[in-house]
Coordinates of C-alpha atoms and ligand atoms in Angstrom, one line a residue:
X1 CA -0.4 0.0 -0.3
X2 CA 1.3 3.7 -1.3
X3 CA 2.5 5.2 2.3
X4 CA 1.1 8.1 2.1
X5 CA 1.5 10.4 5.5
X6 CA -1.7 10.6 7.0
X7 CA -1.5 13.0 9.7
X8 CA -5.2 13.5 10.7
X9 CA -5.3 14.5 14.3
X10 CA -5.7 12.1 16.7
X11 CA -7.0 13.8 20.6
X12 CA -7.2 10.5 21.8
X13 CA -3.8 9.2 20.9
X14 CA -1.9 12.2 21.7
X15 CA -3.7 12.3 25.4
X16 CA -2.6 9.1 26.0
X17 CA 1.1 9.8 24.8
X18 CA 1.2 12.4 27.6
X19 CA 0.4 10.3 30.3
X20 CA 2.1 7.4 29.8
X21 CA 5.6 9.7 29.2
X22 CA 5.0 11.1 32.8
X23 CA 4.0 8.7 34.5
X24 CA 0.6 9.0 35.6
X25 CA 0.0 5.3 33.6
X26 CA 1.0 2.8 33.2
X27 CA -0.7 0.5 30.8
X28 CA -3.3 1.1 28.9
X29 CA -6.0 -1.5 28.0
X30 CA -9.1 -0.3 26.2
X31 CA -12.5 -1.8 25.1
X32 CA -14.5 -2.1 22.2
X33 CA -18.4 -3.0 23.2
X34 CA -21.0 -3.7 20.8
X35 CA -24.0 -4.5 21.2
X36 CA -25.4 -7.8 19.3
X37 CA -27.4 -6.5 17.9
X38 CA -27.4 -5.7 14.1
X39 CA -24.0 -6.4 11.9
X40 CA -21.0 -4.1 12.9
X41 CA -20.6 -1.3 9.9
X42 CA -18.0 1.2 9.2
X43 CA -19.0 3.7 12.0
X44 CA -17.7 0.9 14.4
X45 CA -14.9 0.1 12.2
X46 CA -13.8 3.4 13.5
X47 CA -14.3 2.3 17.4
X48 CA -12.2 -1.4 16.2
X49 CA -9.7 0.4 14.7
X50 CA -9.4 3.9 18.0
X51 CA -9.4 1.0 20.4
X52 CA -8.1 -1.7 19.1
X53 CA -5.2 0.5 17.4
X54 CA -4.5 2.8 21.1
X55 CA -3.9 -0.9 22.4
X56 CA -1.1 -1.9 19.9
X57 CA 0.2 1.1 19.6
X58 CA 1.5 1.3 22.8
X59 CA 1.3 -2.3 23.4
X60 CA -2.2 -2.2 25.8
X61 CA -4.6 -4.9 25.5
X62 CA -7.8 -3.7 24.3
X63 CA -11.0 -6.1 25.0
X64 CA -13.9 -7.1 23.2
X65 CA -17.0 -7.4 25.4
X66 CA -20.7 -7.4 23.7
X67 CA -23.0 -4.8 26.2
X68 CA -25.5 -7.8 25.9
X69 CA -28.0 -6.0 28.7
X70 CA -31.0 -6.2 26.7
X71 CA -32.0 -10.0 25.6
X72 CA -35.0 -9.1 23.0
X73 CA -33.1 -8.1 20.5
X74 CA -29.9 -9.5 20.9
X75 CA -28.4 -12.8 19.2
X76 CA -26.2 -15.4 18.2
X77 CA -25.8 -14.3 14.5
X78 CA -24.6 -11.4 16.0
X79 CA -22.1 -12.2 18.3
X80 CA -20.6 -13.8 15.4
X81 CA -20.5 -11.8 12.6
X82 CA -18.7 -9.3 15.3
X83 CA -16.4 -11.3 15.1
X84 CA -15.9 -12.1 12.4
X85 CA -15.5 -8.5 11.7
X86 CA -12.7 -7.9 14.1
X87 CA -10.8 -10.7 13.3
X88 CA -10.7 -10.1 9.4
X89 CA -9.7 -6.4 10.3
X90 CA -6.8 -7.6 11.8
X91 CA -7.2 -7.4 15.7
X92 CA -7.7 -9.6 18.3
X93 CA -8.5 -8.5 21.4
X94 CA -6.5 -10.3 25.2
X95 CA -8.1 -12.4 26.5
X96 CA -11.3 -14.3 26.0
X97 CA -14.2 -13.1 24.6
X98 CA -16.4 -10.9 27.9
X99 CA -20.0 -9.9 27.5
X100 CA -22.2 -7.6 30.5
X101 CA -23.5 -10.7 31.2
X102 CA -21.0 -12.0 33.0
X103 CA -21.4 -9.0 35.1
X104 CA -24.6 -9.6 36.4
X105 CA -24.6 -11.4 39.3
X106 CA -22.2 -8.8 40.7
X107 CA -24.2 -5.9 39.9
X108 CA -27.2 -7.4 41.6
X109 CA -24.9 -7.7 44.7
X110 CA -23.6 -3.8 44.0
X111 CA -27.4 -2.9 43.9
X112 CA -28.2 -4.2 46.7
X113 CA -25.0 -2.3 48.1
X114 CA -26.7 0.5 47.0
X115 CA -29.9 -0.4 48.1
X116 CA -28.2 -0.7 51.7
X117 CA -26.5 2.5 51.7
X118 CA -29.9 4.2 51.2
X119 CA -29.6 4.8 47.3
X120 CA -31.4 2.7 45.4
X121 CA -35.6 2.0 45.6
X122 CA -38.0 -0.3 43.9
X123 CA -40.6 1.9 42.3
X124 CA -44.6 0.4 41.4
X125 CA -45.0 3.5 39.1
X126 CA -45.3 2.3 35.4
X127 CA -43.2 3.3 32.3
X128 CA -45.9 6.8 31.7
X129 CA -45.6 8.0 35.3
X130 CA -42.0 7.8 35.4
X131 CA -41.5 9.8 32.5
X132 CA -43.6 12.1 33.2
X133 CA -42.3 12.5 36.8
X134 CA -38.9 13.3 35.1
X135 CA -39.9 16.4 34.3
X136 CA -37.9 18.1 31.5
X137 CA -35.5 20.3 30.3
X138 CA -36.6 23.4 32.0
X139 CA -38.9 21.8 34.4
X140 CA -37.8 19.7 37.6
X141 CA -38.5 16.2 38.3
X142 CA -40.6 15.4 41.5
X143 CA -39.8 12.2 43.7
X144 CA -41.9 9.3 43.3
X145 CA -44.4 7.9 46.2
X146 CA -42.2 5.1 46.5
X147 CA -38.9 7.1 46.5
X148 CA -38.5 6.1 50.3
X149 CA -39.5 2.5 50.6
X150 CA -37.6 1.1 53.8
X151 CA -34.6 -1.1 53.0
X152 CA -36.0 -5.1 53.8
X153 CA -38.4 -4.2 51.6
X154 CA -36.5 -2.4 49.1
X155 CA -34.7 -6.0 49.1
X156 CA -37.1 -8.4 49.9
X157 CA -39.0 -6.3 46.5
X158 CA -36.0 -6.7 44.0
X159 CA -35.9 -10.3 44.5
X160 CA -38.9 -11.1 43.9
X161 CA -38.3 -9.5 40.8
X162 CA -35.4 -11.8 40.2
X163 CA -37.4 -14.1 41.4
X164 CA -40.2 -13.9 37.9
X165 CA -42.7 -13.6 40.3
X166 CA -43.5 -9.8 39.5
X167 CA -44.6 -9.0 36.2
X168 CA -43.4 -7.1 33.1
X169 CA -44.1 -3.4 34.1
X170 CA -45.0 -3.2 36.9
X171 CA -41.6 -2.8 39.1
X172 CA -38.3 -1.3 38.8
X173 CA -35.3 -0.7 40.2
X174 CA -34.1 3.5 40.4
X175 CA -30.9 4.6 41.9
X176 CA -31.6 7.1 44.7
X177 CA -29.5 10.4 42.7
X178 CA -31.5 13.6 42.5
X179 CA -34.8 15.1 41.0
X180 CA -34.0 18.2 40.1
X181 CA -30.4 17.9 39.0
X182 CA -30.1 19.7 35.7
X183 CA -28.8 16.6 34.2
X184 CA -31.9 14.5 33.6
X185 CA -29.6 11.9 33.2
X186 CA -29.4 11.6 37.0
X187 CA -32.8 12.4 38.0
X188 CA -32.9 8.7 40.2
X189 CA -32.4 6.4 36.3
X190 CA -33.1 2.9 36.3
X191 CA -30.9 0.0 36.9
X192 CA -33.1 -2.6 37.0
X193 CA -36.2 -3.9 34.3
X194 CA -37.9 -6.6 34.9
X195 CA -38.1 -8.7 31.7
X196 CA -39.3 -12.4 31.6
X197 CA -37.1 -12.6 28.0
X198 CA -34.3 -15.6 27.4
X199 CA -31.1 -14.7 27.0
X200 CA -28.6 -15.5 24.6
X201 CA -25.8 -16.3 27.3
X202 CA -28.1 -17.0 30.3
X203 CA -30.7 -18.3 29.3
X204 CA -33.6 -18.8 31.4
X205 CA -31.8 -17.5 34.4
X206 CA -32.5 -13.7 34.4
X207 CA -36.7 -12.1 35.1
X208 CA -34.8 -9.2 35.1
X209 CA -32.1 -6.8 33.8
X210 CA -29.3 -4.4 33.9
X211 CA -30.2 -0.4 32.2
X212 CA -26.6 0.3 29.6
X213 CA -25.6 2.5 32.7
X214 CA -25.9 0.8 35.3
X215 CA -23.7 -2.0 33.5
X216 CA -21.4 -0.4 31.2
X217 CA -18.8 1.8 34.0
X218 CA -19.2 -1.4 36.3
X219 CA -18.1 -3.0 33.4
X220 CA -14.7 -1.3 32.8
X221 CA -14.2 -1.3 36.6
X222 CA -13.6 -4.9 36.7
X223 CA -12.2 -5.5 33.9
X224 CA -9.3 -2.9 35.0
X225 CA -10.5 -1.2 31.9
X226 CA -8.6 2.2 31.8
X227 CA -9.6 4.8 29.2
X228 CA -13.7 4.1 28.6
X229 CA -13.9 5.5 24.9
X230 CA -17.3 6.0 23.6
X231 CA -19.0 8.4 21.1
X232 CA -20.3 12.2 22.1
X233 CA -23.8 11.5 22.7
X234 CA -22.4 9.6 25.8
X235 CA -21.4 12.5 26.8
X236 CA -24.0 13.7 29.3
X237 CA -23.6 10.2 30.6
X238 CA -20.3 10.7 32.3
X239 CA -21.9 12.1 35.4
X240 CA -24.1 9.6 36.6
X241 CA -20.6 6.8 34.9
X242 CA -18.8 9.0 37.7
X243 CA -21.8 8.2 40.2
X244 CA -22.0 4.8 40.1
X245 CA -18.1 4.2 40.3
X246 CA -18.0 7.0 43.4
X247 CA -20.8 4.9 45.4
X248 CA -19.6 1.0 44.8
X249 CA -16.9 -0.7 45.9
X250 CA -15.5 -1.4 42.3
X251 CA -12.0 -2.6 41.6
X252 CA -10.7 0.0 39.6
X253 CA -12.1 3.7 38.5
X254 CA -11.8 4.0 34.8
X255 CA -12.3 7.2 32.5
X256 CA -15.0 8.0 29.7
X257 CA -13.5 10.0 27.2
X258 CA -15.8 10.9 24.2
X259 CA -15.4 11.5 20.3
X260 CA -17.9 12.7 17.4
X261 CA -19.4 9.7 15.8
X262 CA -17.7 8.7 11.6
X263 CA -21.0 10.0 9.5
X264 CA -20.4 9.2 5.8
X265 CA -21.8 10.5 2.7
X266 CA -24.4 8.6 0.3
X267 CA -24.2 5.8 3.8
X268 CA -26.3 4.7 7.5
X269 CA -24.3 4.0 10.1
X270 CA -27.3 3.3 12.5
X271 CA -27.9 -0.7 12.7
X272 CA -31.2 -0.2 13.0
X273 CA -32.2 1.4 9.9
X274 CA -29.6 -1.0 8.1
X275 CA -32.0 -3.8 9.5
X276 CA -35.0 -2.6 7.8
X277 CA -33.0 -2.6 4.1
X278 CA -32.4 -6.3 5.5
X279 CA -35.6 -6.8 6.4
X280 CA -37.2 -5.0 3.9
X281 CA -35.5 -7.2 0.7
X282 CA -33.6 -3.8 -0.4
X283 CA -29.8 -5.3 -0.6
X284 CA -29.2 -8.8 -0.4
X285 CA -28.3 -9.6 3.5
X286 CA -26.1 -7.6 5.3
X287 CA -23.0 -8.1 3.2
X288 CA -24.8 -7.4 0.4
X289 CA -22.1 -5.6 -1.0
X290 CA -23.9 -2.0 -0.8
X291 CA -24.3 -2.1 2.6
X292 CA -21.3 -0.3 4.6
X293 CA -21.2 -3.1 6.8
X294 CA -17.5 -4.1 7.3
X295 CA -18.8 -7.2 5.8
X296 CA -20.8 -5.7 2.6
X297 CA -17.2 -3.9 2.3
X298 CA -15.1 -7.1 2.2
X299 CA -18.0 -9.3 -0.5
X300 CA -17.1 -5.1 -2.4
X301 CA -13.8 -5.7 -2.2
X302 CA -12.8 -3.6 0.3
X303 CA -9.3 -4.6 2.7
X304 CA -7.9 -4.7 6.0
X305 CA -5.9 -2.6 5.1
X306 CA -7.8 -0.3 3.4
X307 CA -10.3 0.2 5.7
X308 CA -7.9 0.9 8.1
X309 CA -6.0 3.5 6.4
X310 CA -9.5 5.7 6.0
X311 CA -9.5 5.4 10.3
X312 CA -6.0 6.3 10.4
X313 CA -7.2 9.7 8.0
X314 CA -10.4 10.6 9.1
X315 CA -8.9 11.0 12.4
X316 CA -10.3 11.3 15.9
X317 CA -11.2 14.2 17.2
X318 CA -13.8 15.7 20.3
X319 CA -16.0 18.0 17.7
X320 CA -18.1 16.4 14.8
X321 CA -16.3 17.4 12.4
X322 CA -19.5 17.2 9.8
X323 CA -20.1 14.5 7.6
X324 CA -17.1 13.1 5.7
X325 CA -16.5 13.1 1.2
X326 CA -17.2 9.3 0.1
X327 CA -14.2 9.4 -1.8
X328 CA -12.0 9.4 1.2
X329 CA -12.8 5.6 1.7
X330 CA -12.8 5.0 -2.2
X331 CA -9.5 6.1 -2.7
X332 CA -8.5 4.5 0.0
X333 CA -9.2 1.3 -1.5
X334 CA -7.8 2.5 -4.9
X335 CA -4.6 3.1 -3.7
X336 CA -3.8 0.1 -2.0
X337 CA -5.3 -2.4 -5.0
X338 CA -3.6 0.0 -7.4
X339 CA -0.3 -0.8 -5.5
X340 CA -1.6 -5.0 -5.2
X341 CA -3.9 -5.9 -7.7
X342 CA -3.6 -7.8 -10.4
X343 CA -4.8 -6.9 -14.0
X344 CA -6.8 -8.6 -16.2
X345 CA -8.6 -7.3 -19.5
X346 CA -12.6 -8.4 -19.6
X347 CA -15.1 -7.0 -21.7
X348 CA -18.2 -5.6 -20.2
X349 CA -20.2 -6.0 -22.8
X350 CA -18.8 -7.5 -25.6
X351 CA -19.5 -6.9 -29.3
X352 CA -17.5 -9.7 -31.8
X353 CA -14.8 -7.8 -34.2
X354 CA -13.3 -10.3 -37.0
X355 CA -10.1 -9.9 -37.9
X356 CA -10.2 -10.3 -41.3
X357 CA -6.5 -10.5 -42.3
X358 CA -6.3 -13.3 -39.6
X359 CA -5.5 -16.8 -40.7
X360 CA -8.5 -19.3 -39.2
X361 CA -7.2 -21.4 -36.5
X362 CA -3.7 -18.9 -35.8
X363 CA -3.1 -18.2 -32.7
X364 CA -0.7 -16.2 -30.2
X365 CA 0.4 -16.0 -27.0
X366 CA 1.2 -12.9 -25.7
X367 CA 3.2 -13.2 -22.2
X368 CA 2.3 -9.7 -20.2
X369 CA 2.7 -8.9 -17.0
X370 CA 0.8 -8.9 -14.4
X371 CA 1.4 -6.0 -12.7
X372 CA 3.4 -3.3 -14.4
X373 CA 5.4 -2.6 -11.1
X374 CA 5.3 -5.6 -9.7
X375 CA 7.8 -8.4 -10.5
X376 CA 6.7 -10.4 -8.0
X377 CA 3.5 -11.5 -9.2
X378 CA 5.0 -12.9 -12.3
X379 CA 3.4 -13.3 -16.2
X380 CA 0.0 -13.8 -17.7
X381 CA -0.3 -15.5 -21.1
X382 CA -2.7 -13.4 -22.8
X383 CA -3.6 -15.4 -26.3
X384 CA -4.5 -13.6 -29.1
X385 CA -6.8 -14.6 -32.5
X386 CA -8.9 -14.1 -35.4
X387 CA -12.2 -13.0 -33.0
X388 CA -11.8 -11.3 -30.5
X389 CA -14.1 -8.6 -28.2
X390 CA -14.2 -5.6 -27.3
X391 CA -16.5 -3.3 -25.1
X392 CA -19.4 -2.0 -27.5
X393 CA -18.0 2.0 -25.8
X394 CA -14.8 1.2 -27.7
X395 CA -16.6 1.4 -30.7
X396 CA -18.9 4.7 -32.4
X397 CA -20.1 5.0 -36.0
X398 CA -20.4 8.4 -36.0
X399 CA -16.9 9.6 -33.6
X400 CA -16.3 12.9 -33.1
X401 CA -12.6 13.8 -34.0
X402 CA -11.8 13.8 -30.7
X403 CA -12.9 9.9 -29.7
X404 CA -9.3 7.8 -30.2
X405 CA -11.1 4.8 -30.4
X406 CA -12.2 2.7 -32.9
X407 CA -14.5 4.2 -35.6
X408 CA -15.1 3.1 -39.5
X409 CA -11.7 3.7 -41.2
X410 CA -10.1 4.7 -38.2
X411 CA -7.0 2.8 -36.5
X412 CA -7.1 1.8 -33.0
X413 CA -4.2 -0.8 -30.2
X414 CA -5.1 -3.1 -28.9
X415 CA -3.9 -3.4 -25.7
X416 CA -0.7 -5.8 -26.2
X417 CA -1.1 -6.1 -29.2
X418 CA -0.8 -4.8 -32.4
X419 CA -2.8 -2.0 -34.7
X420 CA -6.6 -2.4 -35.8
X421 CA -8.0 -0.8 -38.3
X422 CA -12.2 -0.9 -39.0
X423 CA -13.2 -1.8 -41.9
X424 CA -16.9 -2.6 -41.7
X425 CA -20.0 -2.4 -39.8
X426 CA -21.9 -5.9 -39.6
X427 CA -25.4 -5.2 -38.6
X428 CA -28.3 -7.7 -37.5
X429 CA -31.9 -7.5 -39.2
X430 CA -33.0 -4.4 -36.8
X431 CA -29.8 -2.7 -37.5
X432 CA -28.1 -3.1 -34.6
X433 CA -24.7 -3.7 -34.7
X434 CA -23.7 -7.5 -34.5
X435 CA -19.8 -7.8 -35.9
X436 CA -16.9 -6.0 -36.5
X437 CA -14.4 -6.7 -39.4
X438 CA -10.7 -5.5 -38.9
X439 CA -7.2 -5.5 -40.3
X440 CA -5.0 -6.1 -38.6
X441 CA -1.1 -4.2 -39.3
X442 CA 1.4 -6.2 -38.9
X443 CA 3.8 -4.4 -38.6
X444 CA 2.7 -2.9 -34.9
X445 CA 4.2 -5.1 -32.6
X446 CA 5.5 -3.6 -29.6
X447 CA 6.3 -1.0 -32.4
X448 CA 4.9 2.5 -33.6
X449 CA 3.2 2.3 -37.3
X450 CA 5.0 3.6 -39.6
X451 CA 3.9 7.4 -40.8
X452 CA 1.0 8.4 -38.7
X453 CA 0.3 8.1 -34.9
X454 CA -2.3 5.7 -33.1
X455 CA -3.9 7.0 -29.6
X456 CA -6.2 5.2 -28.7
X457 CA -6.0 2.3 -26.7
X458 CA -8.3 -0.2 -25.8
X459 CA -8.7 -3.4 -24.5
X460 CA -10.6 -7.1 -25.8
X461 CA -10.0 -10.5 -25.1
X462 CA -9.5 -13.2 -27.5
X463 CA -13.2 -14.6 -28.2
X464 CA -11.8 -18.2 -28.4
X465 CA -10.6 -19.3 -25.0
X466 CA -12.9 -16.2 -23.2
X467 CA -14.3 -17.5 -20.2
X468 CA -17.4 -16.4 -19.8
X469 CA -18.4 -14.2 -16.6
X470 CA -20.8 -12.1 -14.7
X471 CA -20.2 -8.4 -13.1
X472 CA -22.2 -6.7 -10.4
X473 CA -21.6 -2.7 -11.4
X474 CA -22.4 -2.0 -7.8
X475 CA -22.5 2.3 -7.5
X476 CA -24.1 4.0 -4.0
X477 CA -27.0 2.9 -2.5
X478 CA -28.0 6.1 -2.2
X479 CA -28.9 9.2 -4.7
X480 CA -28.2 11.8 -1.3
X481 CA -24.9 12.0 0.7
X482 CA -27.5 12.4 3.6
X483 CA -30.1 9.8 3.1
X484 CA -31.7 10.3 6.7
X485 CA -31.1 13.2 7.5
X486 CA -34.4 15.4 6.9
X487 CA -36.2 13.5 10.1
X488 CA -40.2 13.3 8.4
X489 CA -38.5 11.9 5.3
X490 CA -38.3 7.9 4.6
X491 CA -34.8 7.2 3.7
X492 CA -36.6 4.6 0.9
X493 CA -37.3 7.8 -0.9
X494 CA -34.1 8.4 -2.0
X495 CA -32.7 4.2 -2.3
X496 CA -30.4 5.0 -6.3
X497 CA -32.3 2.8 -8.2
X498 CA -29.2 2.0 -10.6
X499 CA -26.7 0.7 -7.6
X500 CA -26.8 -2.5 -8.8
X501 CA -26.6 -3.2 -12.5
X502 CA -26.2 -7.2 -13.3
X503 CA -24.1 -7.8 -17.1
X504 CA -22.6 -10.1 -18.9
X505 CA -18.9 -10.3 -19.5
X506 CA -16.2 -11.8 -20.8
X507 CA -12.5 -12.2 -19.6
X508 CA -9.2 -12.9 -19.9
X509 CA -8.5 -16.8 -19.5
X510 CA -6.4 -16.2 -17.1
X511 CA -8.7 -15.6 -14.9
X512 CA -10.1 -19.0 -14.8
X513 CA -7.8 -19.1 -11.2
X514 CA -9.9 -16.5 -9.6
X515 CA -10.6 -17.7 -5.9
X516 CA -13.2 -15.9 -4.4
X517 CA -12.8 -12.5 -2.7
X518 CA -9.5 -12.8 -5.5
X519 CA -9.2 -8.4 -6.1
X520 CA -7.8 -8.1 -10.0
X521 CA -7.8 -4.3 -11.6
X522 CA -10.0 -4.5 -15.2
X523 CA -8.0 -3.0 -17.3
X524 CA -9.1 0.7 -17.9
X525 CA -13.0 -0.2 -16.0
X526 CA -12.0 -0.4 -12.9
X527 CA -11.0 -3.1 -9.5
X528 CA -13.3 -5.9 -9.6
X529 CA -13.5 -8.1 -6.5
X530 CA -14.4 -12.7 -7.0
X531 CA -17.8 -12.9 -4.8
X532 CA -17.1 -14.9 -1.9
X533 CA -20.7 -16.8 -2.3
X534 CA -21.5 -16.8 -5.9
X535 CA -17.7 -17.8 -7.3
X536 CA -18.1 -21.8 -6.6
X537 CA -18.0 -24.4 -8.6
X538 CA -16.0 -22.5 -11.1
X539 CA -18.3 -20.1 -11.8
X540 CA -16.6 -16.6 -12.2
X541 CA -18.6 -13.2 -10.6
X542 CA -17.5 -10.4 -9.8
X543 CA -18.2 -7.3 -7.6
X544 CA -16.7 -3.5 -8.7
X545 CA -14.3 -2.6 -6.3
X546 CA -14.6 1.1 -6.9
X547 CA -13.9 2.5 -11.1
X548 CA -10.6 3.7 -11.7
X549 CA -11.4 7.5 -11.5
X550 CA -9.6 9.4 -7.7
X551 CA -12.2 12.6 -7.0
X552 CA -9.9 12.5 -3.7
X553 CA -6.9 12.8 -4.6
X554 CA -7.8 15.2 -7.4
X555 CA -9.1 17.7 -4.2
X556 CA -6.1 16.7 -2.9
X557 CA -3.4 18.0 -4.9
X558 CA -6.0 21.5 -5.9
X559 CA -5.7 22.3 -2.0
Ligands
LIG601 P1 -26.9 2.3 16.6 O1 -26.8 3.2 17.5 O2 -27.0 2.3 15.3 O3 -27.7 0.4 17.0 P2 -24.6 1.7 18.2 O4 -23.6 3.2 18.4 O5 -25.6 1.7 19.6 O6 -25.2 1.7 16.9 P3 -22.6 -0.1 19.2 O7 -22.9 -1.8 18.6 O8 -23.4 -0.1 20.9 O9 -24.2 0.4 18.4 O10 -21.5 0.5 19.0 C1 -20.6 -0.4 20.2 C2 -19.3 0.8 20.2 O11 -19.0 1.3 18.8 C3 -19.8 1.8 20.9 O12 -18.9 2.1 21.3 C4 -19.9 2.8 19.8 O13 -19.7 4.4 20.2 C5 -19.5 3.5 18.5 N1 -19.8 3.5 17.6 C6 -20.8 3.3 16.9 N2 -21.4 4.2 15.9 C7 -20.7 4.5 15.5 C8 -19.5 5.5 14.4 N3 -20.4 6.2 13.2 N4 -18.9 6.1 14.4 C9 -18.3 5.7 15.9 N5 -18.2 4.6 15.9 C10 -19.9 4.5 16.4
LIG602 MG1 -25.9 1.2 21.6

């Protein structure tokens, strides 16, 4: 991959550097805490690269901890895909995978501790009443009539809730903090709800489940996390995070640090909305190559290196810096594949060319570099004969002067081969072009023609040896940069009807050995990746990763 230096800001890295230098911290322990309710997306990749990246860089540890406090929405398939995606990105968590549910027993004991300290109580208000009593940003809350229950009664009621003797919604456990705090999160937040649901880790053991707020900081403390890095929407939860840590006998005092989440142009980064696209069959599953999921990017042809480079390029700031140009993401993969993808010639919309001065059965084979700058990629064999395919786009019947490809009476060079001239256009009964009859100038192999300039070069494949391939031409899933900006409008309205166009093309025979997930530059067309699901039993299906034109590199040059 090209060694561009990125000096994008990363305030957390700077901060940790300083802590280690001044001895305020001796080891860095971070964690990545996904909720197993969907597949990871490019926004999560930012968080993964940050948390695992810091651990890697400072010789610390990064834990993988499933934040599994909501039994209703969580599933094992999500747990599995999350682990696979992290490994694929090239990261390894320290020790065993952790689950917040591993700490349910300890959290329960800490809830009892708060009750004994007079800092928690069981509340019988309904969810609606709780909301109403909580007040608003401009109005203080009111205390629940159950707020002054005695310690013994609270302990007994919590036991009853745990034992499954209380119906859902009838009682909750709340912290007793401050009903008039300007921070609504401190107005007696909920610690436990009754939920008679099966959990993918703990089965039917629990009838009550802790809230995210009551779980997260204490889990961090149990695991000895030093830097609990999260996105900005948790900023207002920080006082509560700290309140729990200071009122409980926790073994460590982690610190919460917030950063701005990634927003990416033409893309959704909400698991809930991505799940809708899957559930409504707008896309072909979570790993559809148009999805911004890590598994979708992978199937599209993205490499781990490109995603990691993109995350480095965008940097880490506290302030929200708006929508990231998707050209930055495509730039990252393009520059990786430019250096590392072998070349091949493929024709996406074949039109037959008959070379009338080449004998029937004539065969030539060219030895062509696998990559123009990578000797280690060796040579590939490109056969040439009397009949070829070229792309329909590379021929024009009434060509303007500046059209430097094939036209009647005009010459063009076949890449790696001869210069040919179009002598005759053969049409079918309905007027469509069926064949081009051309002739070869045999004196042009590896040298310029005598006495004239031929500007254009086009790609081609030998018809006899060509391999039929299916090519899936992917484009952005949405036609607007912020598909979910308008809260009242439906993002479905902005779906791009041309986000997938499937064509049947012809490829040079060297592609016969293309393995699933192998990536190529199809010369003059772009970068393509053999589909990991469809390429079985010798079938060749390629996904377009990106085209060749790099608008980000251009912007950088101008800027
Ligand atoms: P959603 O609300 O869309 O389902 P989430 O943020 O709740 O997503 P989690 O599974 O809780 O999803 O996320 C795990 C970690 O990834 C969290 O620390 C979260 O802050 C971080 N994360 C999620 N989305 C982004 C994003 N767009 N940019 C950076 N970090 C993100
Ligand atoms: Mg979340």
